[in-house]
RNA sequence: CGGGAUGUGGCUCAGUUUGGUAGAGCACUGGCAUGGGGUGCCAGGGGUCGCAGGUUCAAGUCCUGUCAUCCCGACCA
C-alpha cells in the first residue's frame, strides 16, 4: 500500500468521512461536474474517456456472444408501461413524466424510460412469429431516468448511462443459459479489467428485478465495507410474453410463449472502481481501462532539450501504451499530485539528470514505488509494469474483501460484526422473506445474494432458527 | 415524504446581530524570477448579494412570500 503521507489537502481522508472522500475524488479527478438539475451530472472528458474504455470492452464482448446493437425511443406511453403489473409497481415511484408538447397538454402522459423492457416487448410481439426468428438477441446503449430521492455522482443519479440487453428465446433452458452467460461476461469484465473481485449469485425474491422470475447478480465490496451491486442479469420466463402476447409457432405448428432475459451494467461501475481502488491521494485507475496509462512529467522543462526529449519519449511510447505528457506550466510537485489525483497507473519523470543518464523514473500509482529504467528498456518494462499494477489492484481488493467477510451463526454476532467491522456477512437463511426483513430491521443489512458457491455454516437460519435453505451474503449496501 | 441548515465573483466563504452603496483565499490574465512533491513577488479582469414584493432618505443587512440546494432519516442500478 501507498504510504498515507499527503501532499494536498483537497481530498478528505477516507477514514475520516468516506462520503466526503468520494465526492472530493470525483471532483478533483475531474470526472464530473454537477448538472443544473439536482441529481444530474456532467461527465467531463476524463470521466467520459474512462466510460468509453469500459463501454468498448463490454460492447465487444456483447457482440462476441452473438448480440446486435439497436436503439429504441426515449419515451414510453403510460398505457404501455402499465401492461406488466409487477414491473409498473416496481418502477412507478421513480418515473419521470412528460405531460406537454410545447404548450399543449398530451392526451397520454409519456414516461421517460426508466428501463426499456416494455418497448422491447412491444417490438418482439410484432416481430417474432416463428421459431426461426429465435433467439432474438438485442442490446442497446442508452440513457435512462429514475427520479431518485437521494443522489450521488455515478452511484445514484437521476439520469445515467447504461447498456441493456433484451433477448427472446424459444425455451426456458436457452433463456437460462443466456442469463448465466451474460453474468459471466460481467464477472469477467469486473475482475479482469476493473480489477474488482465479485461474488456471483442469485437475488432473493425480495431483491429481484420487478417482473423477473429470478435475478442473477454480481456483488462487490467497497473500501468502506459497504457492498455494491455491480451488474445484474434477469430471467423473465414467460411473464412479459404473456402480458404482451409475444408468441411464436414452433416446429410442430403450436403457438408458444417466448422466454426472455434482460441484463445491464451502468455508469455506476465507475463509482465501484473509485470506491474499490481509490486512496487518500485520489483516484487509482486499473491500467486496462485507464484513459492514460502513463503520464510523462518533464522536470525543469524550460531547460534546453528537456521538452524535446519528453515529446520524443511520448512518440516512442505511443504505440505501446496510452501515454500523455503534462507540459503545463505548473511546478513538478504540482504535476505529481495532479497525476495521483487523476489515478494514472504510472508516472514517468524525465529531467536533466535522467537525460544525462539515458534513463527515466517510473513511479507506480498503486504502491508509490520508484524505479530507474534505462531508456532502451522502457518499451518492455512499461507494459510489464502495467500488468503488475493491474494484478496488484485485484489482489489488494480481494484481500480486503476476504478480510472483511465474516461467517456468523447468531443474530447478535451478525449485528456486532456489522457494526464493528462492516463488510460481507455470511449467514444461513431459511428462505422466508419475513426473516430477511427482520434481519434488515435489526442489523441494517440487506441480502446481497445467494452465492452459487455455497458452504454450510450452520444447519439453521440465523434469524428464526428453523432449518436453513441457503447461505446468503448480507451487507449494508449502496 | 418528515427533521435541520444554507443561498454573496468560477469555487470556498466573511460581511447580516447594531441598514450607509461589497471583501478575502483559491482559480483566471500579464510580467519577472523559480523548477526532482501543490514556488514567490508585482500588476490586472471579474460579483448588485437566489428570485419577487415591501419598509426606509438609504437594504447583502429588516419584513413577507417564493424557488433552489445541501445534510440526517424512510425508498432505489
Coordinates of C-alpha atoms (C1' of nucleotides) in Angstrom, one line a residue:
Chain A
X1 CA 0.0 0.0 0.0
X2 CA 1.0 3.6 -0.6
X3 CA 2.2 5.5 2.4
X4 CA -0.5 7.7 3.8
X5 CA 1.6 10.8 3.5
X6 CA -0.5 13.5 1.8
X7 CA 0.8 16.4 -0.2
X8 CA -2.5 18.1 -0.9
X9 CA -5.4 18.8 1.4
X10 CA -8.1 18.9 -1.3
X11 CA -9.2 15.4 -0.6
X12 CA -10.7 14.4 2.7
X13 CA -9.3 11.3 4.3
X14 CA -11.5 8.3 3.6
X15 CA -11.1 7.1 7.2
X16 CA -12.5 10.4 8.4
X17 CA -15.5 10.7 6.1
X18 CA -15.9 8.2 3.3
X19 CA -18.8 10.0 1.6
X20 CA -16.9 13.3 1.5
X21 CA -13.8 11.5 0.3
X22 CA -15.8 10.1 -2.6
X23 CA -17.2 13.4 -3.6
X24 CA -13.8 15.1 -3.3
X25 CA -12.2 12.4 -5.6
X26 CA -14.9 12.6 -8.2
X27 CA -14.5 16.4 -8.3
X28 CA -10.7 16.7 -8.0
X29 CA -10.1 14.0 -10.6
X30 CA -12.3 15.9 -12.9
X31 CA -14.6 13.1 -13.7
X32 CA -17.8 15.1 -13.4
X33 CA -19.5 18.4 -12.7
X34 CA -22.9 18.7 -11.2
X35 CA -25.7 19.4 -13.7
X36 CA -28.1 22.3 -13.1
X37 CA -30.9 19.8 -12.2
X38 CA -30.4 18.2 -8.8
X39 CA -29.0 14.7 -9.1
X40 CA -27.8 15.1 -12.7
X41 CA -24.1 15.1 -13.7
X42 CA -22.0 16.4 -16.5
X43 CA -19.5 13.7 -17.3
X44 CA -16.3 15.5 -18.2
X45 CA -13.7 14.4 -20.8
X46 CA -11.7 12.4 -18.4
X47 CA -14.7 10.6 -16.9
X48 CA -16.2 10.0 -20.3
X49 CA -12.9 8.6 -21.6
X50 CA -13.0 6.1 -18.8
X51 CA -16.6 5.2 -19.5
X52 CA -15.8 4.9 -23.2
X53 CA -13.0 2.4 -22.5
X54 CA -15.3 0.4 -20.3
X55 CA -18.1 0.6 -22.8
X56 CA -15.9 -0.5 -25.7
X57 CA -14.7 -3.6 -23.9
X58 CA -18.2 -4.7 -22.9
X59 CA -19.6 -3.8 -26.3
X60 CA -17.1 -6.1 -27.9
X61 CA -18.0 -8.9 -25.5
X62 CA -21.7 -8.4 -26.1
X63 CA -21.1 -8.7 -29.9
X64 CA -18.8 -11.7 -29.5
X65 CA -21.7 -13.5 -27.7
X66 CA -23.9 -13.0 -30.7
X67 CA -25.9 -9.9 -29.8
X68 CA -26.8 -7.0 -32.1
X69 CA -27.0 -3.3 -31.0
X70 CA -30.2 -1.4 -31.6
X71 CA -31.7 1.9 -30.4
X72 CA -35.2 2.3 -29.0
X73 CA -37.0 5.5 -28.2
X74 CA -36.7 7.5 -25.1
X75 CA -40.4 7.8 -24.4
X76 CA -42.8 5.1 -23.2
X77 CA -46.6 5.8 -23.3
X78 CA -48.2 5.3 -19.9
X79 CA -50.5 2.6 -21.2
X80 CA -47.6 0.6 -22.5
X81 CA -45.6 0.9 -19.3
X82 CA -48.6 -0.5 -17.4
X83 CA -49.0 -3.7 -19.2
X84 CA -47.0 -5.8 -16.8
X85 CA -48.2 -5.4 -13.3
X86 CA -45.2 -6.2 -11.2
X87 CA -43.0 -4.2 -13.5
X88 CA -45.0 -1.0 -13.2
X89 CA -45.3 -1.3 -9.5
X90 CA -41.6 -1.6 -9.2
X91 CA -40.8 1.4 -11.2
X92 CA -43.8 3.7 -10.8
X93 CA -42.4 5.7 -7.8
X94 CA -39.4 6.9 -9.8
X95 CA -40.7 7.5 -13.3
X96 CA -40.4 11.0 -14.8
X97 CA -43.3 12.1 -16.9
X98 CA -43.7 14.3 -20.0
X99 CA -47.1 15.9 -19.9
X100 CA -46.8 18.6 -22.5
X101 CA -45.7 19.1 -26.1
X102 CA -45.0 22.7 -26.4
X103 CA -48.0 24.4 -24.7
X104 CA -50.4 21.6 -25.4
X105 CA -51.2 19.0 -22.9
X106 CA -50.7 15.5 -24.2
X107 CA -53.6 13.1 -24.5
X108 CA -51.5 10.5 -22.8
X109 CA -48.6 11.0 -20.5
X110 CA -45.2 9.8 -21.7
X111 CA -42.7 8.3 -19.3
X112 CA -39.0 8.9 -19.9
X113 CA -37.7 5.3 -19.9
X114 CA -36.5 4.1 -16.5
X115 CA -35.7 0.9 -18.4
X116 CA -36.9 -0.4 -21.7
X117 CA -38.4 -3.8 -21.2
X118 CA -41.8 -2.9 -22.4
X119 CA -40.5 -1.2 -25.5
X120 CA -38.6 -4.4 -26.5
X121 CA -41.7 -6.5 -25.6
X122 CA -43.9 -4.5 -27.8
X123 CA -41.4 -4.8 -30.6
X124 CA -41.0 -8.6 -30.1
X125 CA -44.7 -9.1 -30.1
X126 CA -44.8 -7.5 -33.5
X127 CA -41.7 -9.1 -35.0
X128 CA -41.5 -12.6 -33.6
X129 CA -43.7 -15.1 -35.4
X130 CA -41.7 -18.3 -35.9
X131 CA -39.2 -20.4 -34.0
X132 CA -37.0 -19.4 -36.9
X133 CA -37.0 -15.8 -35.6
X134 CA -35.5 -17.0 -32.3
X135 CA -33.4 -16.3 -30.5
X136 CA -33.6 -12.6 -30.8
X137 CA -30.5 -11.1 -29.2
X138 CA -30.6 -7.3 -28.8
X139 CA -28.7 -4.8 -26.8
X140 CA -28.9 -1.0 -26.6
X141 CA -26.6 1.6 -25.1
X142 CA -28.8 4.4 -23.8
X143 CA -29.6 6.8 -21.0
X144 CA -32.4 6.2 -18.6
X145 CA -34.1 8.3 -16.0
X146 CA -35.1 7.4 -12.5
X147 CA -36.3 10.1 -10.2
X148 CA -34.4 9.1 -7.1
X149 CA -34.8 10.9 -3.8
X150 CA -31.2 11.0 -2.8
X151 CA -28.4 11.1 -5.4
X152 CA -24.7 10.8 -5.8
X153 CA -22.5 11.0 -8.8
X154 CA -22.2 7.7 -10.6
X155 CA -23.8 5.7 -7.8
X156 CA -27.2 7.1 -8.0
X157 CA -28.1 9.9 -10.4
X158 CA -31.4 10.9 -11.9
X159 CA -30.1 10.1 -15.3
X160 CA -27.5 7.5 -16.0
X161 CA -25.9 5.7 -19.0
X162 CA -26.1 2.0 -19.4
X163 CA -26.3 -0.9 -21.6
X164 CA -29.4 -3.0 -21.5
X165 CA -29.6 -6.4 -23.2
X166 CA -33.0 -7.8 -24.1
X167 CA -33.4 -11.3 -25.5
X168 CA -36.1 -13.7 -26.5
X169 CA -35.7 -17.4 -26.7
X170 CA -37.7 -20.5 -27.6
X171 CA -37.1 -22.4 -24.4
X172 CA -36.6 -21.8 -20.7
X173 CA -33.2 -23.7 -21.0
X174 CA -31.9 -21.3 -23.6
X175 CA -33.0 -18.2 -21.7
X176 CA -31.5 -19.6 -18.5
X177 CA -28.2 -20.2 -20.4
X178 CA -28.3 -16.7 -21.7
X179 CA -28.8 -15.3 -18.3
X180 CA -25.8 -17.3 -17.0
X181 CA -23.7 -16.4 -20.0
X182 CA -24.1 -12.6 -19.5
X183 CA -23.5 -12.8 -15.8
X184 CA -20.2 -14.4 -16.7
X185 CA -19.4 -11.7 -19.2
X186 CA -19.9 -9.1 -16.5
X187 CA -18.0 -11.0 -13.9
X188 CA -15.1 -11.4 -16.3
X189 CA -15.1 -7.8 -17.1
X190 CA -15.2 -6.7 -13.4
X191 CA -12.4 -9.0 -12.3
X192 CA -10.1 -8.9 -15.3
X193 CA -10.5 -5.3 -16.4
X194 CA -11.7 -3.3 -13.5
X195 CA -9.7 -5.5 -11.0
X196 CA -12.8 -5.8 -8.8
X197 CA -13.4 -9.2 -7.4
X198 CA -17.1 -10.2 -7.4
X199 CA -19.4 -12.7 -5.8
X200 CA -21.8 -14.4 -8.2
X201 CA -25.2 -15.4 -7.0
X202 CA -28.9 -15.0 -7.2
X203 CA -31.0 -12.3 -5.7
X204 CA -33.7 -13.2 -3.1
X205 CA -37.4 -12.8 -4.1
X206 CA -37.5 -9.5 -2.3
X207 CA -34.5 -8.1 -4.0
X208 CA -35.1 -9.4 -7.6
X209 CA -36.0 -7.2 -10.5
X210 CA -39.6 -6.1 -10.8
X211 CA -41.2 -8.5 -13.2
X212 CA -38.4 -11.1 -13.3
X213 CA -38.6 -14.8 -12.4
X214 CA -35.2 -14.5 -10.9
X215 CA -32.2 -12.1 -10.9
X216 CA -28.6 -13.1 -11.0
X217 CA -26.1 -10.6 -9.7
X218 CA -22.5 -9.9 -9.0
X219 CA -21.7 -8.1 -5.8
X220 CA -18.5 -6.5 -4.7
X221 CA -17.2 -4.8 -1.6
X222 CA -16.2 -1.2 -1.4
X223 CA -13.3 0.2 0.6
X224 CA -15.6 1.4 3.5
X225 CA -17.0 -2.1 3.9
X226 CA -20.3 -1.5 2.1
X227 CA -21.4 -3.6 -0.8
X228 CA -22.3 -2.6 -4.3
X229 CA -24.3 -4.5 -6.9
X230 CA -22.1 -4.3 -9.9
X231 CA -24.2 -6.0 -12.5
X232 CA -27.4 -8.0 -12.9
X233 CA -28.8 -10.5 -15.3
X234 CA -32.5 -11.3 -15.2
X235 CA -34.6 -14.3 -16.3
X236 CA -38.1 -13.3 -17.1
X237 CA -39.6 -16.6 -18.0
X238 CA -42.8 -16.1 -19.9
X239 CA -44.2 -13.4 -17.7
X240 CA -43.7 -10.5 -20.1
X241 CA -44.5 -12.7 -23.0
X242 CA -47.9 -13.4 -21.5
X243 CA -48.6 -9.7 -20.7
X244 CA -47.5 -8.6 -24.2
X245 CA -48.6 -11.6 -26.1
X246 CA -45.2 -12.5 -27.6
X247 CA -45.7 -15.8 -29.2
X248 CA -44.2 -17.9 -32.0
X249 CA -45.1 -21.1 -33.9
X250 CA -42.8 -24.0 -33.0
X251 CA -41.7 -26.8 -35.3
X252 CA -44.9 -28.6 -34.6
X253 CA -47.1 -25.7 -35.6
X254 CA -48.0 -24.9 -32.0
X255 CA -48.3 -21.5 -30.5
X256 CA -45.7 -20.9 -27.7
X257 CA -44.7 -18.0 -25.5
X258 CA -41.1 -16.8 -25.7
X259 CA -38.7 -16.9 -22.8
X260 CA -37.0 -13.6 -22.1
X261 CA -34.0 -12.2 -20.4
X262 CA -32.5 -8.8 -19.7
X263 CA -29.2 -7.7 -18.3
X264 CA -27.3 -4.5 -17.8
X265 CA -24.3 -2.6 -16.5
X266 CA -24.3 1.2 -15.8
X267 CA -22.0 4.2 -15.2
X268 CA -22.3 3.0 -11.6
X269 CA -19.4 0.8 -12.3
X270 CA -17.3 3.9 -12.3
X271 CA -18.4 4.5 -8.8
X272 CA -17.4 1.0 -7.9
X273 CA -14.0 1.5 -9.4
X274 CA -13.4 4.6 -7.4
X275 CA -14.5 3.1 -4.1
X276 CA -12.6 -0.1 -4.6
X277 CA -9.2 1.2 -5.7
X278 CA -9.0 4.9 -4.7
X279 CA -6.9 6.1 -1.8
X280 CA -6.3 9.3 0.1
X281 CA -4.4 10.8 -2.7
X282 CA -7.2 10.3 -5.1
X283 CA -8.3 8.0 -7.9
X284 CA -6.5 4.8 -8.9
X285 CA -7.5 3.5 -12.3
X286 CA -6.7 -0.1 -13.3
X287 CA -4.4 0.0 -16.3
X288 CA -6.6 -1.9 -18.7
X289 CA -9.3 0.7 -18.6
X290 CA -7.2 3.8 -17.8
X291 CA -7.6 6.5 -20.5
X292 CA -4.0 7.5 -19.8
X293 CA -1.8 4.6 -18.6
X294 CA 1.4 6.6 -18.3
X295 CA 1.8 10.3 -17.8
X296 CA 5.1 11.9 -18.6
X297 CA 6.1 14.7 -16.3
X298 CA 9.1 16.7 -17.6
X299 CA 11.2 18.2 -14.8
X300 CA 12.7 21.7 -15.3
X301 CA 11.1 21.7 -18.7
X302 CA 12.3 25.2 -19.5
X303 CA 15.8 23.9 -19.8
X304 CA 17.3 23.2 -23.2
X305 CA 16.3 19.9 -24.6
X306 CA 14.1 18.6 -21.8
X307 CA 10.7 19.1 -23.6
X308 CA 12.1 17.9 -26.9
X309 CA 13.2 14.7 -25.2
X310 CA 9.9 14.4 -23.4
X311 CA 7.9 14.7 -26.7
X312 CA 10.3 12.2 -28.3
X313 CA 9.6 9.8 -25.5
X314 CA 5.9 10.1 -25.9
X315 CA 6.2 9.4 -29.6
X316 CA 8.3 6.4 -28.9
X317 CA 5.8 5.0 -26.4
X318 CA 2.5 5.9 -28.0
X319 CA 2.1 2.7 -29.9
X320 CA 2.9 0.6 -26.9
X321 CA 0.8 2.2 -24.1
X322 CA -1.7 5.0 -23.8
X323 CA 0.7 7.8 -22.9
X324 CA 0.3 11.5 -22.4
X325 CA 2.5 14.4 -21.3
X326 CA 1.9 17.1 -18.8
X327 CA 3.7 20.0 -20.4
X328 CA 1.6 22.6 -18.5
X329 CA 3.3 25.5 -16.8
X330 CA 3.0 24.1 -13.3
X331 CA 5.7 23.1 -10.8
X332 CA 6.8 19.4 -10.9
X333 CA 5.4 18.8 -7.4
X334 CA 2.0 20.1 -8.6
X335 CA 2.1 17.7 -11.5
X336 CA 2.9 14.8 -9.3
X337 CA -0.1 15.5 -7.1
X338 CA -2.3 16.1 -10.1
X339 CA -1.3 12.8 -11.7
X340 CA -2.0 11.0 -8.4
X341 CA -5.4 12.6 -8.1
X342 CA -6.2 11.5 -11.6
X343 CA -5.1 8.0 -10.9
X344 CA -2.8 7.4 -13.8
X345 CA -1.3 4.0 -13.2
X346 CA 2.3 5.1 -14.0
X347 CA 4.1 8.4 -13.9
X348 CA 7.2 8.8 -16.0
X349 CA 9.6 11.5 -14.7
X350 CA 12.1 12.9 -17.1
X351 CA 14.5 15.7 -16.1
X352 CA 18.0 16.9 -17.0
X353 CA 19.6 14.3 -14.7
X354 CA 17.7 11.5 -16.3
X355 CA 18.5 12.6 -19.8
X356 CA 22.2 12.7 -18.9
X357 CA 22.0 9.1 -17.7
X358 CA 19.7 8.0 -20.5
X359 CA 17.0 6.8 -18.1
X360 CA 13.6 7.7 -16.8
X361 CA 12.0 7.4 -13.4
X362 CA 8.9 5.2 -13.3
X363 CA 6.5 5.7 -10.3
X364 CA 3.6 3.4 -9.9
X365 CA 0.4 4.8 -8.6
X366 CA -0.7 1.8 -6.5
X367 CA 2.4 1.4 -4.3
X368 CA 4.3 4.7 -4.9
X369 CA 7.4 2.7 -5.7
X370 CA 10.0 4.4 -7.9
X371 CA 12.3 2.6 -10.3
X372 CA 15.0 3.9 -12.6
X373 CA 14.7 2.4 -16.1
X374 CA 17.2 2.8 -18.9
X375 CA 15.5 4.5 -21.9
X376 CA 16.1 1.5 -24.1
X377 CA 14.4 -0.9 -21.8
X378 CA 11.3 1.1 -21.4
X379 CA 9.3 -0.4 -24.2
X380 CA 9.4 -3.8 -22.5
X381 CA 9.4 -2.7 -18.9
X382 CA 6.4 -0.3 -19.1
X383 CA 3.8 -2.8 -20.3
X384 CA 5.1 -5.4 -17.8
X385 CA 4.7 -2.9 -15.0
X386 CA 1.2 -2.0 -16.1
X387 CA 0.3 -5.7 -15.9
X388 CA 1.9 -5.9 -12.4
X389 CA -0.2 -3.0 -11.3
X390 CA -3.4 -4.5 -12.8
X391 CA -2.8 -7.7 -10.9
X392 CA -1.8 -6.0 -7.7
X393 CA -5.0 -3.9 -7.6
X394 CA -7.1 -7.1 -8.0
X395 CA -5.1 -8.9 -5.3
X396 CA -5.4 -6.0 -2.9
X397 CA -9.1 -5.7 -3.5
X398 CA -9.6 -9.5 -3.0
X399 CA -7.5 -9.5 0.2
X400 CA -9.6 -6.6 1.5
X401 CA -12.8 -8.4 0.7
X402 CA -11.7 -11.6 2.4
X403 CA -10.6 -9.8 5.4
X404 CA -14.0 -8.1 5.6
X405 CA -16.0 -11.3 5.1
X406 CA -17.3 -12.9 8.2
X407 CA -19.4 -16.1 8.8
X408 CA -21.8 -15.7 11.6
X409 CA -24.3 -18.1 13.3
X410 CA -26.3 -15.8 15.6
X411 CA -28.1 -12.6 15.0
X412 CA -26.1 -10.9 17.8
X413 CA -22.9 -11.9 16.2
X414 CA -24.3 -10.7 12.9
X415 CA -25.2 -7.3 14.4
X416 CA -21.9 -6.9 16.3
X417 CA -19.7 -7.8 13.3
X418 CA -21.5 -5.4 11.1
X419 CA -21.2 -2.6 13.5
X420 CA -17.5 -3.1 14.3
X421 CA -16.1 -4.3 11.1
X422 CA -18.7 -3.9 8.3
X423 CA -18.2 -5.9 5.1
X424 CA -19.9 -9.0 3.9
X425 CA -21.7 -11.2 6.4
X426 CA -22.2 -14.9 5.5
X427 CA -25.1 -16.4 7.3
X428 CA -27.6 -19.1 6.9
X429 CA -31.2 -18.3 5.9
X430 CA -34.4 -20.3 5.8
X431 CA -35.7 -18.6 2.6
X432 CA -38.5 -16.8 4.3
X433 CA -38.9 -13.1 3.4
X434 CA -40.1 -12.3 6.9
X435 CA -36.7 -13.3 8.2
X436 CA -35.0 -11.2 5.5
X437 CA -37.0 -8.2 6.5
X438 CA -36.3 -8.8 10.2
X439 CA -32.6 -9.1 9.6
X440 CA -32.7 -5.8 7.8
X441 CA -34.5 -4.1 10.6
X442 CA -32.3 -5.5 13.3
X443 CA -28.9 -5.1 11.6
X444 CA -29.4 -2.6 8.7
X445 CA -28.0 -5.2 6.3
X446 CA -29.8 -6.3 3.2
X447 CA -29.4 -9.7 1.4
X448 CA -26.9 -9.2 -1.4
X449 CA -27.1 -12.6 -3.0
X450 CA -27.5 -16.3 -2.5
X451 CA -24.0 -17.2 -3.9
X452 CA -23.5 -20.0 -6.4
X453 CA -20.6 -21.1 -4.3
X454 CA -22.3 -22.4 -1.2
X455 CA -21.0 -23.5 2.1
X456 CA -22.9 -24.7 5.2
X457 CA -22.1 -22.5 8.2
X458 CA -24.8 -23.9 10.3
X459 CA -27.9 -26.1 9.9
X460 CA -30.4 -23.4 10.9
X461 CA -31.5 -19.9 9.9
X462 CA -29.6 -17.1 11.6
X463 CA -32.8 -15.3 12.3
X464 CA -35.6 -17.8 13.1
X465 CA -33.7 -20.9 13.9
X466 CA -35.7 -23.1 11.5
X467 CA -34.0 -25.3 9.0
X468 CA -31.7 -23.3 6.7
X469 CA -32.0 -23.4 3.0
X470 CA -29.0 -21.4 1.8
X471 CA -26.0 -19.5 2.9
X472 CA -26.6 -15.8 2.0
X473 CA -24.2 -12.8 1.7
X474 CA -25.5 -9.8 3.6
X475 CA -24.2 -6.3 3.8
X476 CA -25.0 -2.7 4.1
X477 CA -25.2 -1.6 0.5
X478 CA -25.1 1.4 -1.7
Chain B
rC1 C1' -42.1 12.4 2.2
rG2 C1' -40.6 14.0 7.9
rG3 C1' -36.4 16.9 10.6
rG4 C1' -32.2 20.5 10.2
rA5 C1' -29.4 24.2 7.5
rU6 C1' -27.8 27.4 3.6
rG7 C1' -28.3 30.7 -0.9
rU8 C1' -22.9 36.9 -1.7
rG9 C1' -17.3 36.9 -8.5
rG10 C1' -15.9 30.2 -11.5
rC11 C1' -15.0 27.7 -6.2
rU12 C1' -14.8 28.0 -0.5
rC13 C1' -16.5 31.6 2.5
rA14 C1' -16.5 36.6 5.5
rG15 C1' -19.9 40.8 5.8
rU16 C1' -26.3 40.4 8.2
rU17 C1' -26.6 40.8 15.2
rU18 C1' -26.1 47.2 15.5
rG19 C1' -29.1 49.3 7.5
rG20 C1' -24.7 53.9 4.9
rU21 C1' -23.7 51.7 -1.5
rA22 C1' -19.3 44.7 -1.4
rG23 C1' -14.3 41.8 0.7
rA24 C1' -10.6 37.5 1.5
rG25 C1' -8.4 33.0 -0.1
rC26 C1' -8.2 29.8 -4.3
rA27 C1' -8.9 29.9 -9.7
rC28 C1' -8.2 33.2 -14.0
rU29 C1' -4.9 37.2 -17.3
rG30 C1' 0.0 39.7 -18.0
rG31 C1' 5.2 40.1 -16.3
rC32 C1' 9.9 38.7 -13.8
rA33 C1' 12.3 35.0 -11.2
rU34 C1' 11.9 29.7 -9.9
rG35 C1' 11.7 24.4 -11.3
rG36 C1' 13.3 16.3 -8.7
rG37 C1' 6.5 16.7 -4.1
rG38 C1' 0.7 21.9 -5.0
rU39 C1' 7.0 28.2 -6.0
rG40 C1' 7.5 33.5 -4.9
rC41 C1' 6.8 38.6 -5.9
rC42 C1' 4.4 42.5 -8.9
rA43 C1' 0.3 44.2 -11.8
rG44 C1' -4.7 43.1 -13.5
rG45 C1' -10.0 41.3 -15.0
rG46 C1' -14.5 39.7 -12.9
rG47 C1' -19.9 39.9 -8.4
rU48 C1' -25.7 44.2 -7.4
rC49 C1' -25.6 39.8 -2.9
rG50 C1' -31.2 33.0 -5.3
rC51 C1' -36.0 35.4 -7.0
rA52 C1' -40.4 38.7 -6.2
rG53 C1' -42.6 42.3 -3.4
rG54 C1' -42.4 45.6 0.9
rU55 C1' -40.3 49.1 4.9
rU56 C1' -36.6 53.3 4.6
rC57 C1' -33.5 59.3 2.6
rA58 C1' -30.7 54.6 2.1
rA59 C1' -31.3 47.2 2.1
rG60 C1' -26.4 41.9 1.1
rU61 C1' -28.1 43.5 6.0
rC62 C1' -35.0 44.5 8.4
rC63 C1' -40.2 42.3 6.9
rU64 C1' -43.4 39.0 3.7
rG65 C1' -43.6 35.4 0.1
rU66 C1' -41.3 32.2 -3.2
rC67 C1' -37.7 29.0 -5.5
rA68 C1' -33.5 26.1 -5.2
rU69 C1' -29.7 23.4 -3.0
rC70 C1' -27.2 20.6 0.9
rC71 C1' -27.1 17.3 5.4
rC72 C1' -29.9 13.5 8.6
rG73 C1' -33.9 9.6 8.5
rA74 C1' -37.9 6.1 5.2
rC75 C1' -37.4 4.3 -0.9
rC76 C1' -33.7 2.8 -5.1
rA77 C1' -28.8 0.5 -10.6

